[in-house]
Coordinates of C-alpha atoms and ligand atoms in Angstrom, one line a residue:
X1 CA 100.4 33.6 222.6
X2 CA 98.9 36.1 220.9
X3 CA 95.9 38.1 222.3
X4 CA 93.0 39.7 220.0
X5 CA 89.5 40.9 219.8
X6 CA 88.3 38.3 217.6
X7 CA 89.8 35.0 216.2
X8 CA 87.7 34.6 212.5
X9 CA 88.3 30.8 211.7
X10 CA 88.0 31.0 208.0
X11 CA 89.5 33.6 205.1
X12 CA 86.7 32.7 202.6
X13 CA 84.4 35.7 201.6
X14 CA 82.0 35.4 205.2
X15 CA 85.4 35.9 206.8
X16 CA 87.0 38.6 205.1
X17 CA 84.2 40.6 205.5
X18 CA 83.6 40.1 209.0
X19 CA 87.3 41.4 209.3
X20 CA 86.0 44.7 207.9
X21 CA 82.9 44.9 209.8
X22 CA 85.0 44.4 213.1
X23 CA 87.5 46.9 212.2
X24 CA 85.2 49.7 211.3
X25 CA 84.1 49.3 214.8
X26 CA 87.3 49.6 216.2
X27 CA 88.2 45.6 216.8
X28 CA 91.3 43.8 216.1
X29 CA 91.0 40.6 214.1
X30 CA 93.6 37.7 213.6
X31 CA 92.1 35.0 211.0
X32 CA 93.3 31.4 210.4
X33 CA 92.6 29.3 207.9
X34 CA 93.8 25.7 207.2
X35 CA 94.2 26.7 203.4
X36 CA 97.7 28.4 201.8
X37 CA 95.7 30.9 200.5
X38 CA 92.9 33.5 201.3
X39 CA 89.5 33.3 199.6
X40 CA 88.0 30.0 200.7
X41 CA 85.3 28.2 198.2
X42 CA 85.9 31.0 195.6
X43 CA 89.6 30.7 195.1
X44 CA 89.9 27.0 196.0
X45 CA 86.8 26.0 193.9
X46 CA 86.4 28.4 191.4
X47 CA 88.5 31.3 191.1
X48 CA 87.7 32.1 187.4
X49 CA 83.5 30.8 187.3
X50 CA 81.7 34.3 186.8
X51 CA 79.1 35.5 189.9
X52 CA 76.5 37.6 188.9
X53 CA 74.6 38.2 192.8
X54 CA 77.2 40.1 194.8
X55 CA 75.2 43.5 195.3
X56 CA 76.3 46.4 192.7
X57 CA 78.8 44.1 191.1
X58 CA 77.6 43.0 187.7
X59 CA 80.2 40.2 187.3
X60 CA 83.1 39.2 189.2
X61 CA 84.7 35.8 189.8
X62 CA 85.7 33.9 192.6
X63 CA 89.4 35.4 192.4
X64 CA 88.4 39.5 191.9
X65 CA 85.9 38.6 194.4
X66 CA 88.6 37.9 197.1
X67 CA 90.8 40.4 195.6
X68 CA 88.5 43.3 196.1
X69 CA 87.3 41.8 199.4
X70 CA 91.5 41.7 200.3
X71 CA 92.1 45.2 199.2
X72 CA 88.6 46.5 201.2
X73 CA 90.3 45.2 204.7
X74 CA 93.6 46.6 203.6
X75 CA 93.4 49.3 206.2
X76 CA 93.1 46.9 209.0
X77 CA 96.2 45.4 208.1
X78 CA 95.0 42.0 209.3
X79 CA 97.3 39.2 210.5
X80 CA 96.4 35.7 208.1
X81 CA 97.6 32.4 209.8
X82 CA 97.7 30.6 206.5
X83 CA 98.7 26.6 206.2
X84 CA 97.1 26.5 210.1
X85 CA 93.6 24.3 211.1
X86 CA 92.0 25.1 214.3
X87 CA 92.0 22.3 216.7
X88 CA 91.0 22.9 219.7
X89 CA 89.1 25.7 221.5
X90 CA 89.1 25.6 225.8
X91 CA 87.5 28.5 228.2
X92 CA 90.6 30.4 229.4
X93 CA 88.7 32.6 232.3
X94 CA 86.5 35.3 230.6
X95 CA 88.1 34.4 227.5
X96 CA 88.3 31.8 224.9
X97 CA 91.7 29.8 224.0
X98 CA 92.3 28.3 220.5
X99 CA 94.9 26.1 219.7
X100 CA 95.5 25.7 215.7
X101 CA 97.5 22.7 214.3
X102 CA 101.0 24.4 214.5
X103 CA 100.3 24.9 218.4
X104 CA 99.7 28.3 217.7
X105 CA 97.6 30.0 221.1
X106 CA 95.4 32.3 220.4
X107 CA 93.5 34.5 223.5
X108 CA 90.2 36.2 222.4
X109 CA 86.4 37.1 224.1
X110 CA 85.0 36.2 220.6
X111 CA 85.2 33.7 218.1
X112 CA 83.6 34.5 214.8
X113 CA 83.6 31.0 212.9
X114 CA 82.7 31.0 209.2
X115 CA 84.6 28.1 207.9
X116 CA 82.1 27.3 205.2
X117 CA 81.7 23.9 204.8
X118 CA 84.5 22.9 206.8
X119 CA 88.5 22.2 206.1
X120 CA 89.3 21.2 203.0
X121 CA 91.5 18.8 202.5
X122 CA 94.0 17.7 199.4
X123 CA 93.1 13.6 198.4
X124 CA 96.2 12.1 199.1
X125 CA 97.7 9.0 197.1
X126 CA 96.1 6.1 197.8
X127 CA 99.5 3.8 198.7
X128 CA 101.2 3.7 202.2
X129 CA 104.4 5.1 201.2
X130 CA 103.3 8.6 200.0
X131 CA 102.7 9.2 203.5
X132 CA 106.2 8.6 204.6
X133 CA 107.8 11.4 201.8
X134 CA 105.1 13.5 202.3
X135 CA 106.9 17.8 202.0
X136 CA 109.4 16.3 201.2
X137 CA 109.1 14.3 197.3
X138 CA 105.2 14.3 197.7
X139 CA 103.4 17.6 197.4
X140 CA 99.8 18.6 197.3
X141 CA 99.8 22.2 196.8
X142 CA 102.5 24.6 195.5
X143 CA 103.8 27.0 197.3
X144 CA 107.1 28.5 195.6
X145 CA 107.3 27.1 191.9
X146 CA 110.9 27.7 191.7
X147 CA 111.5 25.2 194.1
X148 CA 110.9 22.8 190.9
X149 CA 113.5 24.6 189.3
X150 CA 114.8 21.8 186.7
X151 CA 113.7 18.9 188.7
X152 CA 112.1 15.7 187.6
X153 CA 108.6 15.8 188.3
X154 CA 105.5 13.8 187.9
X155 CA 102.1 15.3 188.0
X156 CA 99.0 13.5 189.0
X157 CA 95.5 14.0 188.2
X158 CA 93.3 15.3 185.4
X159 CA 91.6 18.4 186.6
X160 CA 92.8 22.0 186.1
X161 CA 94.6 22.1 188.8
X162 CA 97.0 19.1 187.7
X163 CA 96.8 20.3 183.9
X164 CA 97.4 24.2 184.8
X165 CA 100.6 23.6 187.2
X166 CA 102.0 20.1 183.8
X167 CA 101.7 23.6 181.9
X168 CA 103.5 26.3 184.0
X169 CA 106.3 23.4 185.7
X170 CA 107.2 22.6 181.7
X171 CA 108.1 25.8 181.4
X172 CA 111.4 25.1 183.9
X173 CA 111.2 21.7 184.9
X174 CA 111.2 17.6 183.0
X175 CA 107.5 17.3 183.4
X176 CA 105.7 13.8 183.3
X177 CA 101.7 13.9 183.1
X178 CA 100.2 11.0 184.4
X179 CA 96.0 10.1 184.8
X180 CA 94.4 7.5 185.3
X181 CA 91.8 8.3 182.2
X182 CA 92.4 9.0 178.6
X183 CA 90.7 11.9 178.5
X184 CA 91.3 15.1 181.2
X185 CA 88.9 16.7 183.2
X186 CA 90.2 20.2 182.5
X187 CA 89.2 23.2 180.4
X188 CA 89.6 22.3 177.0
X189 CA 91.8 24.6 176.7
X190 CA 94.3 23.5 178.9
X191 CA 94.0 19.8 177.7
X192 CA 94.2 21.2 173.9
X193 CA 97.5 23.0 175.6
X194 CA 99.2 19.8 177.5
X195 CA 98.5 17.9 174.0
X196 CA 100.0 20.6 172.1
X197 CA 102.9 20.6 174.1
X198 CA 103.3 16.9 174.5
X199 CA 103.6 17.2 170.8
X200 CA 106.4 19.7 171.2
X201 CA 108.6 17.7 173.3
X202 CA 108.1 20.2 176.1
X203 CA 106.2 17.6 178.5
X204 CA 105.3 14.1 178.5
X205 CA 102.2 12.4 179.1
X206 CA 101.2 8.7 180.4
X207 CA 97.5 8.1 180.3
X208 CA 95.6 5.3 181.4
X209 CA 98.5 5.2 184.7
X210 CA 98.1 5.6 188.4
X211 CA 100.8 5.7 191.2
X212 CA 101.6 1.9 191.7
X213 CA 104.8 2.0 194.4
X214 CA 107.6 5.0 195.3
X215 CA 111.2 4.2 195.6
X216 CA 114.2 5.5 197.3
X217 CA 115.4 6.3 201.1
X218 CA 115.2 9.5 202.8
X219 CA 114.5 11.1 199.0
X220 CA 112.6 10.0 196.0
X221 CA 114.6 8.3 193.4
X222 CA 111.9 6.4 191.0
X223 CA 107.9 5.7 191.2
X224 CA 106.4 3.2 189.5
X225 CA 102.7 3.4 187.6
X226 CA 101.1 0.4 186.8
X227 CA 97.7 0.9 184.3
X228 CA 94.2 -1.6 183.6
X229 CA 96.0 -4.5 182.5
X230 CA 98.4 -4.5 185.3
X231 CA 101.1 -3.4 183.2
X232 CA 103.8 -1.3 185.2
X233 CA 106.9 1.1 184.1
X234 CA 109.4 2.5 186.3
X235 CA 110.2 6.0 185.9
X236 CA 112.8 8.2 187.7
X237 CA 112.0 11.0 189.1
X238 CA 112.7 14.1 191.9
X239 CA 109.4 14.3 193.0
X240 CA 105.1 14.0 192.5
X241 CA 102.8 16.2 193.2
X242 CA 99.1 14.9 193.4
X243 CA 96.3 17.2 192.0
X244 CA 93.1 15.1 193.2
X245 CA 90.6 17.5 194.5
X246 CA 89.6 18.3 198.2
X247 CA 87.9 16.5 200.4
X248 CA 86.1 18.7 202.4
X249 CA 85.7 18.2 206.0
X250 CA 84.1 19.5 209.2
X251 CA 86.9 18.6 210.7
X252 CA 87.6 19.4 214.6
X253 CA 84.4 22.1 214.6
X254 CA 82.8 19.1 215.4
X255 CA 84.0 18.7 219.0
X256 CA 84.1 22.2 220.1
X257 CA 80.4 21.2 222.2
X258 CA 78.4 23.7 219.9
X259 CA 75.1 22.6 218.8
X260 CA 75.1 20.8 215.3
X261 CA 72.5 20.2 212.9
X262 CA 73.6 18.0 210.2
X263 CA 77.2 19.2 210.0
X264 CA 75.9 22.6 210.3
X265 CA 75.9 25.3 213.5
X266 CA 72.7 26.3 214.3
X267 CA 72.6 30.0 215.0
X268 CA 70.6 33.1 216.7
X269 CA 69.7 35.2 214.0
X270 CA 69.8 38.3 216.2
X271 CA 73.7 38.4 216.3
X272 CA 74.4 35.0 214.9
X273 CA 75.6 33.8 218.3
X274 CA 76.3 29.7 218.4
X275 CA 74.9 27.7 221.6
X276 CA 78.3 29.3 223.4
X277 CA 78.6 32.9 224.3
X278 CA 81.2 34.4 222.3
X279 CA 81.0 32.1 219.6
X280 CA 79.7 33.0 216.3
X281 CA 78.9 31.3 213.2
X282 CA 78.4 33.2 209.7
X283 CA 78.3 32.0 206.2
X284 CA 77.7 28.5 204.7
X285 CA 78.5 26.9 207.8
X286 CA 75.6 28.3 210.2
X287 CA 72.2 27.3 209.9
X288 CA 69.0 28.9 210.8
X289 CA 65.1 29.2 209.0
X290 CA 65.5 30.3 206.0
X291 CA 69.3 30.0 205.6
X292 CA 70.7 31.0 202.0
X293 CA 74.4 29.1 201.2
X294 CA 74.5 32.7 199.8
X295 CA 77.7 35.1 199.8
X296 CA 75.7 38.0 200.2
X297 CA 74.3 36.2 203.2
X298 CA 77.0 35.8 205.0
X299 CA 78.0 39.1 204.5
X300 CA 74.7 40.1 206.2
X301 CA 75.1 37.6 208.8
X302 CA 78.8 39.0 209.5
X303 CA 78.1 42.4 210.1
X304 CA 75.6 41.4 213.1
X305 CA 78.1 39.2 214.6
X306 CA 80.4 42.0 214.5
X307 CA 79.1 44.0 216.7
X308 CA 77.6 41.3 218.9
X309 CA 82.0 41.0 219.8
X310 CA 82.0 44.5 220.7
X311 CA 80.4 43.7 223.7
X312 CA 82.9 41.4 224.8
X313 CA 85.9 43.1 223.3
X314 CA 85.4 46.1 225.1
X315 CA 82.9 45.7 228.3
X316 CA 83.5 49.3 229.7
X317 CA 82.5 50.9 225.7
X318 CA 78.7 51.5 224.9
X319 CA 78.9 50.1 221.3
X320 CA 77.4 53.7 219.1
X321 CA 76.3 52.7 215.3
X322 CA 77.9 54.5 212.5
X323 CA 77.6 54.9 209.1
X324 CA 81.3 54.1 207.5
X325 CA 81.7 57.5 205.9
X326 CA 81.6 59.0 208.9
X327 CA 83.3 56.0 211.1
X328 CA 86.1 57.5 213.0
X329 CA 87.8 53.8 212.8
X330 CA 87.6 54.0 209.0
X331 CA 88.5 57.7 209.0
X332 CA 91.8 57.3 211.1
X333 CA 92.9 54.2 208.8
X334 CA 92.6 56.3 205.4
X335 CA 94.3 59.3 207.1
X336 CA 91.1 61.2 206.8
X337 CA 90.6 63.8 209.8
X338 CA 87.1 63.4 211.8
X339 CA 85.9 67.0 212.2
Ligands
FAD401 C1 81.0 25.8 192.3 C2 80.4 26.9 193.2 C3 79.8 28.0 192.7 C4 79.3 29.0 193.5 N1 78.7 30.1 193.0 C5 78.2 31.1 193.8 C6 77.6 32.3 193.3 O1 77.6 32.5 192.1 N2 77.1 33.2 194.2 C7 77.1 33.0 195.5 O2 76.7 33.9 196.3 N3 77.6 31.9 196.0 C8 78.2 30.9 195.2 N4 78.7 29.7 195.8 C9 78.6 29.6 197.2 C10 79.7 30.4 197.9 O3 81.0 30.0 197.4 C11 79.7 30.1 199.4 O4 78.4 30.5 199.9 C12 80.8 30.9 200.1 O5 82.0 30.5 199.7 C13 80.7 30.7 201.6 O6 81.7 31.5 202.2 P1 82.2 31.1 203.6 O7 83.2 32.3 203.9 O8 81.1 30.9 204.6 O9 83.0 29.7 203.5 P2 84.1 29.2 202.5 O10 84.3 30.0 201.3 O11 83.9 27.7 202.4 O12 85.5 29.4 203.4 C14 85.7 28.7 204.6 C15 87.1 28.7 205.0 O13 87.2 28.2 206.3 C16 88.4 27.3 206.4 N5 88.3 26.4 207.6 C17 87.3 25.6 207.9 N6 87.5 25.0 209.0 C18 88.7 25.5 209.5 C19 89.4 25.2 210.7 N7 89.1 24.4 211.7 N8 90.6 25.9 210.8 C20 91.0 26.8 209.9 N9 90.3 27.0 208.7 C21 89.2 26.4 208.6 C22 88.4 26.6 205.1 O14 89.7 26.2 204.7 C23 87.9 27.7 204.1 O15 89.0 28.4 203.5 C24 79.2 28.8 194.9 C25 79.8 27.6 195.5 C26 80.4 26.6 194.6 C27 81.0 25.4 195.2

């Protein structure tokens, strides 16, 4: 059980800065997020599109967005519970009690929820038996390349995602690129690059193919793909990974008894505070008059709810406002001595 001042559901931007604004007021924040990685729309969606409206940032994109937004809460030294959905949320006395998906308990006075437009989720392969070797033949994400090492493999899918991984797995592995198109839906770059390399001998490409049936018991030994014309051709192989996009979810927000408005959490504007005390909502996922599916907006949005929490975190503290320079919370973590 782990106890903390606030539980953020959500490490996209709206998140991560909510974890600053909480520290430099002196609260502890733990942050889960059903993604493997931090950075939510903007690393999942588009980690390399430019963005020109962050305030006093030119041009950044999606990826040195969360980067600088990472290395900005570095002080807090924040605990991420990656890989890890929020299920359920119960009143445990004063507080609030979250359960995530790996029955992980969390204790808190305050939720701040800015999961954006919900969980995303990987589109799976549309036959029964993926299910069954799913972790273990049948991957959706990547978490250690080098677990590939010199396997068989067969990627899925004609997006960046599956072009960028045929590219970086050839470099160790028997690759086998398989869509159900002629032509990809990547960069042309990386479609000039899988071409280029088919030609090399360094991967190999089937196209117009989708998954028709998996073999083998326990493991993978074979798959077969089957294109338009029904034709079908067995290929051995370790594994396949699928690379189909994200279907994006509200997912279990839904039942937590908050007020909804079209798959969205209406909010008080005055500290962003949901239908429940101690719940918050910031970024693309709360709603209110005006609402802008803005970055900067939630950014906004999550210093209010921030110290909204610190009323709840710490009943016996009158909450002071500071400047940052001058925060002693900020001033303690760089080592800086408050005169
Ligand atoms: C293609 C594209 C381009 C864009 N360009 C711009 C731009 O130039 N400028 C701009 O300001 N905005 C832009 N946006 C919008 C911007 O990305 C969003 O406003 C922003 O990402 C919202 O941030 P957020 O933190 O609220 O949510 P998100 O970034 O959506 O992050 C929410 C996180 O919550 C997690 N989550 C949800 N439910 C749960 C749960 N139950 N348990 C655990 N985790 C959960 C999700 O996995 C996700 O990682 C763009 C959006 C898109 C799609």
């Amino acid at each position: 059980m782990i106890k903390t001042d606030v539980l953020v559901i959500g490490a996209g931007p709206a998140g991560l800065f909510a974890v600053h604004q909480l520290g430099l007021i002196g609260l502890k924040a733990e942050v889960v997020d059903n993604l493997d990685k931090i950075g939510g729309q903007c690393i999942e969606l588009y980690p390399d599109k430019p963005i020109y409206d962050i305030p006093a940032i030119s041009e950044c994109t999606g990826e040195s967005l969360t980067k600088n937004l990472l290395e900005q809460i570095k002080p807090f030294k924040t605990n991420f519970h990656l890989n890890e959905r929020v299920q359920e949320i119960s009143k445990d006395k004063k507080d609030w009690k979250i359960l995530t998906s790996k029955k992980k308990i969390f204790i808190s006075p305050n939720i701040i929820i800015a999961g954006g437009v919900g969980s995303f989720e990987p589109r799976k392969f549309p036959i029964e038996e993926a299910g069954k070797f799913e972790n273990n033949g049948v991957y959706y994400s990547i978490k250690d390349k080098n677990y590939f090492k010199n396997k068989k493999i067969c990627i899925f899918g004609g997006g960046d995602s599956a072009l960028d991984w045929a590219i970086e797995l050839s470099k160790f592995a028997e690759v086998i690129l398989i869509h159900r198109r002629n032509e990809f839906r990547g960069t042309e770059n990386s479609s000039k690059t899988v071409k280029k390399l088919e030609k090399e001998g360094k991967l190999k490409i089937k196209t117009p193919f989708q998954i028709n049936s998996i073999e083998g018991q326990g493991k993978i030994n074979a798959i077969t793909i089957k294109n338009e014309d029904g034709k079908t051709e067995k290929i051995t192989t370790d594994c396949i990974l699928g690379f189909f996009g994200l279907i994006m979810k509200l997912g279990p927000i839904a039942d937590w008894g908050l007020n909804l408005d079209k798959k969205h959490i209406p909010v008080n504007t005055e500290n962003f505070q949901t239908n429940k005390n101690g719940i918050f909502a910031i970024g693309d996922i709360c709603t209110y008059p005006g609402k802008l599916k803005l970055i900067l907006s939630g950014f906004h949005e999550a210093a209010l709810a921030a110290r909204a929490c610190f009323k709840n975190a710490k009943p016996n503290e009158k909450y002071k406002f500071e400047f940052s320079t001058t925060s002693k919370n900020m001033q303690g973590r760089l080592g800086i001595n408050k005169k």
